[in-house]
Short mmCIF file of C-alpha atoms and ligand atoms in Angstrom, two decimals:
data_model
loop_
_atom_site.label_atom_id
_atom_site.label_comp_id
_atom_site.label_asym_id
_atom_site.label_seq_id
_atom_site.Cartn_x
_atom_site.Cartn_y
_atom_site.Cartn_z
CA MET W 1 33.79 -41.44 -60.51
CA ASN W 2 36.68 -43.76 -60.62
CA GLU W 3 37.32 -46.82 -58.66
CA LEU W 4 38.32 -45.81 -55.29
CA ASN W 5 41.67 -46.57 -54.61
CA PRO W 6 42.79 -45.04 -51.05
CA PRO W 7 46.43 -44.82 -49.98
CA GLU W 8 48.22 -47.10 -47.46
CA ARG W 9 48.22 -44.81 -44.53
CA LEU W 10 50.14 -45.25 -41.17
CA LEU W 11 47.36 -44.84 -38.88
CA MET W 12 48.98 -43.09 -35.64
CA GLY W 13 45.71 -41.34 -34.73
CA PRO W 14 43.41 -41.96 -32.06
CA GLY W 15 41.89 -44.75 -33.98
CA PRO W 16 41.01 -46.50 -36.45
CA SER W 17 44.20 -48.20 -36.21
CA ASN W 18 46.09 -50.13 -39.17
CA VAL W 19 44.51 -53.61 -39.95
CA HIS W 20 46.39 -56.71 -40.13
CA PRO W 21 46.47 -58.77 -43.74
CA ARG W 22 44.65 -61.78 -41.95
CA VAL W 23 41.91 -59.38 -41.03
CA TYR W 24 41.37 -57.92 -44.24
CA LYS W 25 41.23 -61.49 -45.84
CA ALA W 26 38.33 -62.37 -43.43
CA LEU W 27 36.30 -59.38 -44.68
CA SER W 28 36.43 -60.50 -48.05
CA ALA W 29 35.21 -64.06 -47.26
CA PRO W 30 31.77 -65.04 -48.73
CA ILE W 31 28.77 -63.95 -47.28
CA VAL W 32 26.43 -66.50 -45.36
CA GLY W 33 23.00 -66.14 -43.78
CA HIS W 34 22.88 -64.54 -40.27
CA LEU W 35 21.26 -68.07 -38.99
CA ASP W 36 23.64 -69.94 -41.25
CA PRO W 37 25.33 -72.76 -38.78
CA ILE W 38 28.52 -71.59 -39.83
CA PHE W 39 27.55 -68.18 -38.91
CA LEU W 40 26.42 -69.38 -35.72
CA GLU W 41 29.69 -71.01 -35.09
CA VAL W 42 31.63 -67.76 -36.15
CA MET W 43 29.12 -66.14 -33.19
CA GLU W 44 30.22 -68.68 -30.66
CA GLN W 45 33.93 -68.76 -31.35
CA SER W 46 33.71 -64.88 -30.86
CA LYS W 47 32.22 -64.71 -27.54
CA THR W 48 34.58 -67.39 -26.34
CA LEU W 49 37.64 -65.17 -27.71
CA LEU W 50 36.06 -61.91 -26.16
CA ARG W 51 35.80 -63.41 -22.98
CA GLU W 52 39.39 -64.08 -23.27
CA VAL W 53 40.29 -60.21 -23.92
CA PHE W 54 37.80 -59.05 -21.42
CA GLU W 55 39.46 -61.44 -18.70
CA THR W 56 36.10 -62.42 -17.56
CA GLU W 57 33.43 -65.58 -17.44
CA ASN W 58 30.44 -63.41 -18.36
CA GLU W 59 27.98 -65.29 -20.24
CA LEU W 60 26.61 -62.11 -21.76
CA THR W 61 29.84 -61.20 -23.99
CA ILE W 62 29.12 -60.17 -27.43
CA PRO W 63 29.78 -57.34 -30.45
CA ILE W 64 26.96 -54.93 -30.44
CA SER W 65 26.10 -53.87 -34.06
CA GLY W 66 27.74 -50.27 -34.07
CA THR W 67 30.96 -48.33 -33.56
CA GLY W 68 32.36 -48.05 -30.00
CA SER W 69 29.66 -45.29 -28.96
CA ALA W 70 27.24 -47.96 -29.75
CA GLY W 71 28.17 -49.95 -26.95
CA MET W 72 28.46 -46.93 -24.63
CA GLU W 73 24.76 -46.46 -25.56
CA THR W 74 23.87 -50.18 -25.34
CA CYS W 75 25.50 -49.92 -21.60
CA PHE W 76 23.50 -46.73 -20.14
CA VAL W 77 20.65 -47.57 -21.98
CA ASN W 78 19.82 -51.02 -21.00
CA VAL W 79 20.55 -50.39 -17.12
CA VAL W 80 19.81 -46.75 -16.28
CA GLU W 81 16.06 -45.75 -15.94
CA PRO W 82 14.52 -42.17 -15.69
CA GLY W 83 15.45 -40.71 -11.98
CA ASP W 84 18.09 -43.42 -11.50
CA ARG W 85 21.38 -41.51 -9.91
CA VAL W 86 24.53 -42.22 -11.69
CA VAL W 87 28.26 -41.16 -10.69
CA ILE W 88 30.45 -40.32 -13.81
CA GLY W 89 34.11 -39.86 -14.14
CA VAL W 90 34.92 -36.59 -16.29
CA ASN W 91 38.46 -35.92 -16.96
CA GLY W 92 38.04 -36.12 -21.03
CA VAL W 93 35.70 -35.76 -23.98
CA PHE W 94 34.35 -39.56 -23.19
CA GLY W 95 33.38 -39.00 -19.90
CA GLN W 96 31.62 -36.14 -21.15
CA ARG W 97 29.93 -38.03 -23.78
CA MET W 98 28.83 -40.63 -21.27
CA CYS W 99 27.03 -37.87 -19.10
CA ASP W 100 25.23 -36.88 -22.57
CA VAL W 101 24.06 -40.42 -23.07
CA ALA W 102 22.89 -40.99 -19.29
CA GLU W 103 21.29 -37.71 -19.24
CA ARG W 104 19.54 -38.82 -22.52
CA CYS W 105 18.33 -42.07 -20.30
CA GLY W 106 16.63 -39.37 -17.84
CA ALA W 107 19.71 -40.13 -15.21
CA GLN W 108 20.32 -37.82 -12.61
CA VAL W 109 24.09 -37.39 -13.15
CA GLU W 110 26.75 -36.30 -10.90
CA ARG W 111 29.82 -35.27 -12.12
CA VAL W 112 33.39 -36.48 -10.89
CA GLU W 113 35.59 -34.20 -12.45
CA VAL W 114 39.63 -33.37 -12.43
CA PRO W 115 41.54 -31.35 -15.23
CA TRP W 116 42.22 -32.83 -18.16
CA GLY W 117 45.55 -35.06 -18.56
CA GLN W 118 44.99 -35.98 -14.79
CA ALA W 119 43.63 -39.47 -13.46
CA ILE W 120 40.68 -39.35 -10.92
CA ASP W 121 41.26 -39.85 -7.40
CA PRO W 122 38.87 -42.94 -5.71
CA ALA W 123 38.69 -40.36 -2.70
CA GLN W 124 36.08 -38.06 -4.93
CA PHE W 125 33.95 -41.25 -6.19
CA GLU W 126 33.76 -42.16 -2.33
CA ALA W 127 32.43 -38.36 -1.81
CA ALA W 128 29.81 -38.54 -4.30
CA LEU W 129 29.03 -41.81 -3.27
CA ASN W 130 28.50 -40.84 0.12
CA THR W 131 26.11 -38.11 -0.80
CA GLY W 132 22.76 -37.65 -2.59
CA GLY W 133 21.36 -40.97 -2.10
CA LYS W 134 21.59 -44.22 -3.77
CA THR W 135 23.56 -44.73 -6.79
CA LYS W 136 22.67 -47.15 -9.64
CA LEU W 137 25.59 -47.06 -11.45
CA VAL W 138 29.44 -45.36 -11.14
CA ALA W 139 30.97 -45.07 -14.84
CA VAL W 140 34.94 -44.06 -15.64
CA VAL W 141 36.75 -44.28 -18.89
CA GLN W 142 40.02 -46.51 -18.49
CA ALA W 143 41.55 -45.09 -21.50
CA GLU W 144 40.75 -41.61 -22.08
CA THR W 145 41.63 -40.85 -25.97
CA SER W 146 41.42 -37.29 -25.63
CA THR W 147 44.10 -36.91 -22.69
CA GLY W 148 46.16 -40.07 -22.76
CA VAL W 149 45.70 -40.93 -19.24
CA LEU W 150 44.94 -44.59 -17.97
CA GLN W 151 42.66 -44.64 -14.98
CA PRO W 152 43.44 -46.98 -12.46
CA LEU W 153 40.23 -48.87 -11.79
CA GLN W 154 40.79 -51.23 -8.92
CA GLU W 155 39.76 -48.94 -6.06
CA ILE W 156 36.96 -47.34 -7.64
CA GLY W 157 35.24 -50.79 -8.47
CA ALA W 158 35.80 -51.87 -5.04
CA LEU W 159 33.92 -48.39 -4.17
CA ALA W 160 31.35 -49.52 -6.56
CA ARG W 161 30.66 -52.99 -4.76
CA GLU W 162 30.77 -51.15 -1.25
CA TYR W 163 27.94 -48.71 -2.25
CA ASP W 164 26.26 -51.58 -4.18
CA SER W 165 26.10 -49.71 -7.07
CA LEU W 166 27.15 -51.30 -10.66
CA PHE W 167 30.39 -50.64 -12.45
CA LEU W 168 30.80 -49.62 -16.07
CA VAL W 169 34.06 -49.12 -17.57
CA ASP W 170 34.92 -47.47 -21.05
CA ALA W 171 37.35 -49.74 -22.68
CA VAL W 172 37.39 -48.57 -26.11
CA THR W 173 40.82 -47.49 -26.43
CA SER W 174 42.63 -50.20 -23.91
CA LEU W 175 40.95 -53.58 -24.86
CA GLY W 176 43.61 -55.62 -26.46
CA GLY W 177 46.33 -52.68 -25.55
CA VAL W 178 46.61 -52.58 -21.88
CA SER W 179 44.72 -55.12 -19.27
CA VAL W 180 41.00 -54.41 -18.51
CA GLY W 181 40.54 -57.22 -16.28
CA VAL W 182 36.90 -57.44 -15.99
CA ASP W 183 36.32 -59.77 -13.26
CA ALA W 184 39.14 -58.83 -11.21
CA MET W 185 38.25 -55.26 -11.35
CA GLY W 186 34.70 -56.05 -10.24
CA ILE W 187 33.20 -54.26 -13.50
CA ASP W 188 29.79 -55.04 -14.08
CA LEU W 189 29.20 -53.48 -17.47
CA CYS W 190 32.23 -52.84 -19.88
CA TYR W 191 32.18 -51.79 -23.62
CA SER W 192 35.03 -51.39 -26.41
CA GLY W 193 35.42 -50.92 -30.09
CA THR W 194 36.88 -53.11 -33.07
CA GLN W 195 38.99 -50.28 -34.34
CA LYS W 196 41.34 -49.41 -31.99
CA CYS W 197 43.69 -51.94 -30.21
CA LEU W 198 41.79 -54.96 -31.69
CA SER W 199 42.73 -53.30 -35.33
CA CYS W 200 39.65 -54.41 -36.94
CA PRO W 201 37.81 -51.59 -39.35
CA PRO W 202 35.44 -49.53 -37.34
CA GLY W 203 31.75 -51.21 -37.33
CA LEU W 204 31.45 -53.27 -34.02
CA SER W 205 31.28 -52.71 -30.24
CA PRO W 206 32.25 -55.40 -28.10
CA ILE W 207 30.55 -55.54 -24.46
CA THR W 208 30.16 -57.76 -21.77
CA LEU W 209 27.57 -57.67 -18.50
CA SER W 210 28.18 -59.70 -15.31
CA ASP W 211 25.52 -61.32 -13.77
CA GLN W 212 24.40 -58.40 -11.72
CA ALA W 213 23.90 -56.44 -14.32
CA VAL W 214 21.99 -58.90 -16.21
CA SER W 215 19.92 -59.33 -13.11
CA VAL W 216 19.37 -55.34 -13.34
CA LEU W 217 18.49 -55.37 -16.75
CA GLN W 218 15.44 -58.03 -16.01
CA SER W 219 14.14 -56.29 -13.64
CA ARG W 220 13.55 -53.01 -15.08
CA GLN W 221 10.34 -51.28 -14.87
CA SER W 222 10.16 -49.83 -17.92
CA LYS W 223 10.90 -50.88 -21.67
CA VAL W 224 14.44 -50.03 -22.63
CA GLN W 225 14.33 -46.76 -24.79
CA SER W 226 16.22 -48.03 -27.65
CA TRP W 227 14.66 -50.76 -29.86
CA TYR W 228 17.97 -51.70 -31.61
CA LEU W 229 20.47 -51.76 -28.73
CA ASP W 230 17.56 -53.30 -26.01
CA LEU W 231 19.76 -56.30 -24.95
CA GLY W 232 17.00 -58.17 -23.43
CA MET W 233 16.28 -58.94 -27.20
CA ILE W 234 19.84 -58.76 -29.18
CA ALA W 235 20.92 -61.73 -26.13
CA GLN W 236 18.41 -63.97 -27.79
CA TYR W 237 19.91 -64.04 -31.17
CA TRP W 238 23.22 -64.52 -29.17
CA GLY W 239 22.04 -67.34 -27.28
CA GLU W 240 20.20 -70.41 -27.34
CA THR W 241 17.24 -69.69 -29.22
CA ARG W 242 18.62 -67.63 -31.96
CA VAL W 243 15.57 -65.25 -32.45
CA TYR W 244 16.07 -62.94 -35.11
CA HIS W 245 16.12 -59.31 -34.35
CA HIS W 246 18.74 -57.26 -36.43
CA THR W 247 20.66 -58.82 -39.45
CA ALA W 248 24.42 -59.25 -38.14
CA PRO W 249 26.83 -57.27 -39.82
CA ILE W 250 28.59 -60.73 -41.07
CA SER W 251 31.88 -59.44 -42.41
CA MET W 252 32.58 -57.49 -39.79
CA ASN W 253 31.96 -60.52 -37.45
CA TYR W 254 34.15 -62.77 -39.65
CA ALA W 255 36.83 -59.69 -39.04
CA LEU W 256 36.48 -59.36 -35.49
CA ARG W 257 36.83 -63.27 -35.25
CA GLU W 258 40.01 -63.23 -37.00
CA ALA W 259 41.45 -60.12 -35.32
CA LEU W 260 40.66 -62.02 -31.66
CA ARG W 261 42.57 -65.04 -33.21
CA LEU W 262 45.69 -62.96 -33.54
CA ILE W 263 45.44 -61.69 -30.32
CA GLN W 264 44.91 -65.12 -28.83
CA GLU W 265 48.06 -66.45 -30.54
CA GLU W 266 50.12 -63.27 -29.48
CA GLY W 267 48.70 -63.98 -25.92
CA LEU W 268 47.58 -60.95 -23.95
CA THR W 269 50.87 -60.15 -21.76
CA SER W 270 52.90 -60.01 -24.78
CA ARG W 271 50.54 -57.72 -26.46
CA TRP W 272 50.26 -55.57 -23.22
CA ALA W 273 54.21 -55.55 -23.04
CA ARG W 274 54.47 -54.75 -27.02
CA HIS W 275 52.29 -51.71 -26.37
CA ARG W 276 54.67 -50.57 -23.40
CA HIS W 277 57.78 -51.03 -25.09
CA HIS W 278 56.65 -48.83 -28.27
CA GLN W 279 55.04 -46.43 -26.49
CA GLU W 280 58.36 -46.10 -24.56
CA ALA W 281 60.37 -45.88 -27.57
CA LEU W 282 58.24 -43.32 -29.19
CA ILE W 283 58.51 -40.89 -25.93
CA ALA W 284 62.51 -41.70 -25.24
CA GLY W 285 62.72 -40.11 -29.10
CA LEU W 286 60.21 -37.37 -29.00
CA GLN W 287 62.04 -36.32 -25.63
CA ALA W 288 65.50 -36.43 -27.01
CA MET W 289 63.92 -34.10 -29.72
CA GLY W 290 62.98 -31.73 -27.00
CA LEU W 291 59.02 -32.62 -27.02
CA GLU W 292 57.45 -33.52 -23.56
CA PRO W 293 54.62 -35.79 -23.09
CA VAL W 294 51.27 -34.52 -21.50
CA VAL W 295 50.73 -36.95 -18.88
CA GLU W 296 53.70 -36.56 -16.39
CA ALA W 297 53.58 -40.07 -14.41
CA THR W 298 54.37 -42.90 -16.43
CA GLN W 299 52.05 -45.50 -14.66
CA LEU W 300 49.41 -42.94 -15.69
CA ARG W 301 50.66 -43.02 -19.43
CA LEU W 302 48.08 -44.83 -21.85
CA PRO W 303 50.43 -47.11 -24.19
CA PRO W 304 48.26 -47.16 -26.93
CA LEU W 305 47.97 -43.00 -26.94
CA THR W 306 50.58 -40.71 -26.24
CA THR W 307 49.69 -37.18 -25.97
CA VAL W 308 52.66 -34.77 -26.28
CA ARG W 309 53.17 -30.91 -25.93
CA ILE W 310 53.58 -28.86 -29.39
CA PRO W 311 56.68 -27.18 -29.34
CA GLY W 312 56.54 -23.47 -29.40
CA GLY W 313 56.58 -21.46 -32.72
CA VAL W 314 55.25 -24.51 -34.40
CA ASP W 315 52.02 -24.65 -36.43
CA GLU W 316 50.43 -27.79 -35.43
CA ALA W 317 47.79 -28.27 -38.20
CA ALA W 318 50.53 -28.00 -40.86
CA VAL W 319 52.82 -30.59 -39.45
CA ARG W 320 49.57 -32.96 -39.36
CA LYS W 321 48.70 -31.78 -42.99
CA GLN W 322 52.60 -32.26 -44.24
CA LEU W 323 52.84 -35.64 -42.42
CA LEU W 324 49.29 -36.98 -44.16
CA ALA W 325 50.15 -35.48 -47.40
CA GLN W 326 53.90 -36.24 -47.53
CA PHE W 327 54.38 -39.30 -45.23
CA ASP W 328 51.16 -40.90 -45.47
CA ILE W 329 51.18 -40.65 -41.59
CA GLU W 330 48.15 -39.89 -39.89
CA ILE W 331 48.41 -38.61 -36.23
CA GLY W 332 45.61 -36.55 -34.16
CA GLY W 333 45.05 -32.99 -33.17
CA GLY W 334 44.52 -31.98 -29.52
CA LEU W 335 40.68 -31.92 -28.30
CA GLY W 336 39.20 -29.63 -26.20
CA VAL W 337 41.44 -28.36 -23.63
CA PHE W 338 44.11 -29.83 -25.91
CA GLN W 339 43.23 -28.03 -28.99
CA GLY W 340 46.27 -26.53 -30.81
CA ASN W 341 48.51 -27.35 -27.92
CA ALA W 342 48.84 -31.13 -28.26
CA TRP W 343 48.93 -34.15 -30.41
CA ARG W 344 47.78 -37.11 -30.07
CA ILE W 345 49.90 -40.17 -31.24
CA GLY W 346 48.29 -43.91 -31.53
CA LEU W 347 50.38 -47.30 -31.54
CA MET W 348 47.48 -49.53 -31.15
CA GLY W 349 47.28 -53.37 -32.03
CA HIS W 350 48.78 -53.59 -35.35
CA THR W 351 50.23 -50.21 -35.44
CA SER W 352 52.45 -50.56 -32.51
CA LYS W 353 55.51 -52.01 -33.72
CA PRO W 354 59.26 -50.62 -34.10
CA LYS W 355 58.73 -49.71 -37.85
CA SER W 356 56.14 -47.41 -36.92
CA VAL W 357 57.89 -45.66 -33.87
CA ILE W 358 60.98 -44.97 -36.34
CA GLN W 359 58.89 -43.99 -39.69
CA PHE W 360 56.85 -41.43 -37.57
CA LEU W 361 59.70 -39.59 -35.78
CA ALA W 362 62.11 -39.54 -39.01
CA ALA W 363 58.84 -37.72 -40.73
CA LEU W 364 58.32 -35.75 -38.09
CA GLU W 365 61.66 -34.48 -37.80
CA THR W 366 61.48 -33.57 -41.42
CA CYS W 367 58.45 -31.79 -40.90
CA LEU W 368 59.79 -29.61 -38.04
CA GLY W 369 63.12 -29.15 -39.50
CA THR W 370 66.25 -29.93 -37.55
CA PRO W 371 67.91 -26.63 -36.05
CA ARG W 372 71.06 -27.18 -34.00
CA GLU W 373 68.87 -27.28 -30.72
CA ARG W 374 66.52 -30.19 -31.90
CA PRO W 375 68.89 -33.37 -31.90
CA SER W 376 67.30 -36.24 -33.31
CA GLY W 377 65.13 -38.43 -31.57
CA LEU W 378 65.80 -41.94 -33.91
CA ALA W 379 68.94 -42.65 -31.65
CA ALA W 380 66.89 -42.53 -28.20
CA ALA W 381 64.13 -44.49 -29.98
CA GLN W 382 66.45 -47.32 -31.52
CA GLN W 383 68.12 -47.60 -27.94
CA VAL W 384 64.83 -48.49 -26.41
CA LEU W 385 63.61 -50.86 -29.31
CA GLU W 386 66.84 -52.72 -29.10
CA ARG W 387 66.20 -53.75 -25.44
CA ALA W 388 64.61 -57.00 -25.08
C1 PLP D 401 36.87 -43.71 -29.86
C2 PLP D 401 36.30 -43.97 -28.42
C3 PLP D 401 34.94 -43.93 -28.12
C4 PLP D 401 34.05 -44.00 -29.34
O1 PLP D 401 34.03 -44.54 -29.95
P1 PLP D 401 33.77 -44.49 -31.85
O2 PLP D 401 33.96 -45.98 -32.34
O3 PLP D 401 34.16 -43.31 -32.41
O4 PLP D 401 31.99 -44.59 -31.79
C5 PLP D 401 34.57 -43.81 -26.85
N1 PLP D 401 35.60 -43.86 -25.84
C6 PLP D 401 36.86 -43.96 -26.08
C7 PLP D 401 37.24 -43.85 -24.86
C8 PLP D 401 37.40 -43.75 -27.29
O5 PLP D 401 38.51 -43.46 -27.64
#
């Protein structure tokens, strides 16, 4: 076998996103022990920086060892006990996955469903909360990466509080790309992943729990079914006592700390505006070419991930294959109901920049060919990019 030498791809799929050079550098720093004073400092700093991106004061704010799905599973297994009623919003793949995880915890799952590509109306949550007895937990995906919908959270959070239920939010594709506002939205449990808008390699899943969620965890009747994801034990290692539970992935934690430092330097508000701005440029370019976004309402479009309908007569898989082979650009195909009829184009974290938009549009135009009826999208995108 030869030495591995992967190409430098432009990662414009649903994740992972491109990694900043400073994060790569952090990954190659010397390993220390997981109880080394230097590493304990890294842990404390990451907790502080994570509270900033989550927009929370929550004490229990830490990265879980594992990808975004590990964060999802951590949230469910720690607060849900067999027989608990759980209301889950489903408008894409990740809402479905939450139902699967909750069912494996023995929950009685009530789905609040709308067609893929739409946001969920809070009134539907209210209807589900109104019937069927006490609800332990209300869960929703803020950034549905399978559809490109940005789900408004405020009213659902208020309903969860009104009905004395915990509020759980999947922020895997939103954290670091759009505001999550854990405290302002009344979120009790929130998880994310490093490889989307935080622009780290996949491998850690930042989570945060409110005091309310922690007290539910502490008053459990049964043991947490997962030993590895038991927050009671993990929180001791990340807290005062530093009791060994499992060896922290040292390099990944270095990487996360550096990625969070980059976010702090940029400022959250500028970072959110940057994601929004570059999506607008991308959509202007696509529309000029005659391609239409799946999500019609502008305010429901998820800035880090755009879903776009595939023009008639185009072999979508062949285009993705050519983008990768000829231009080193990765985009995503559609999932579920969008399989074969939509592309998923990510502009997450470090990837969200003018160069990505222009390179992608130019490459896509080449792949699609330029018949007379399909004008170039480059000028339209450039016009948006030039807006301050
Ligand atoms: C990517 C993603 C996940 C799962 O994260 P993995 O890192 O693939 O485990 C969960 N929820 C959403 C919304 C995602 O986009």
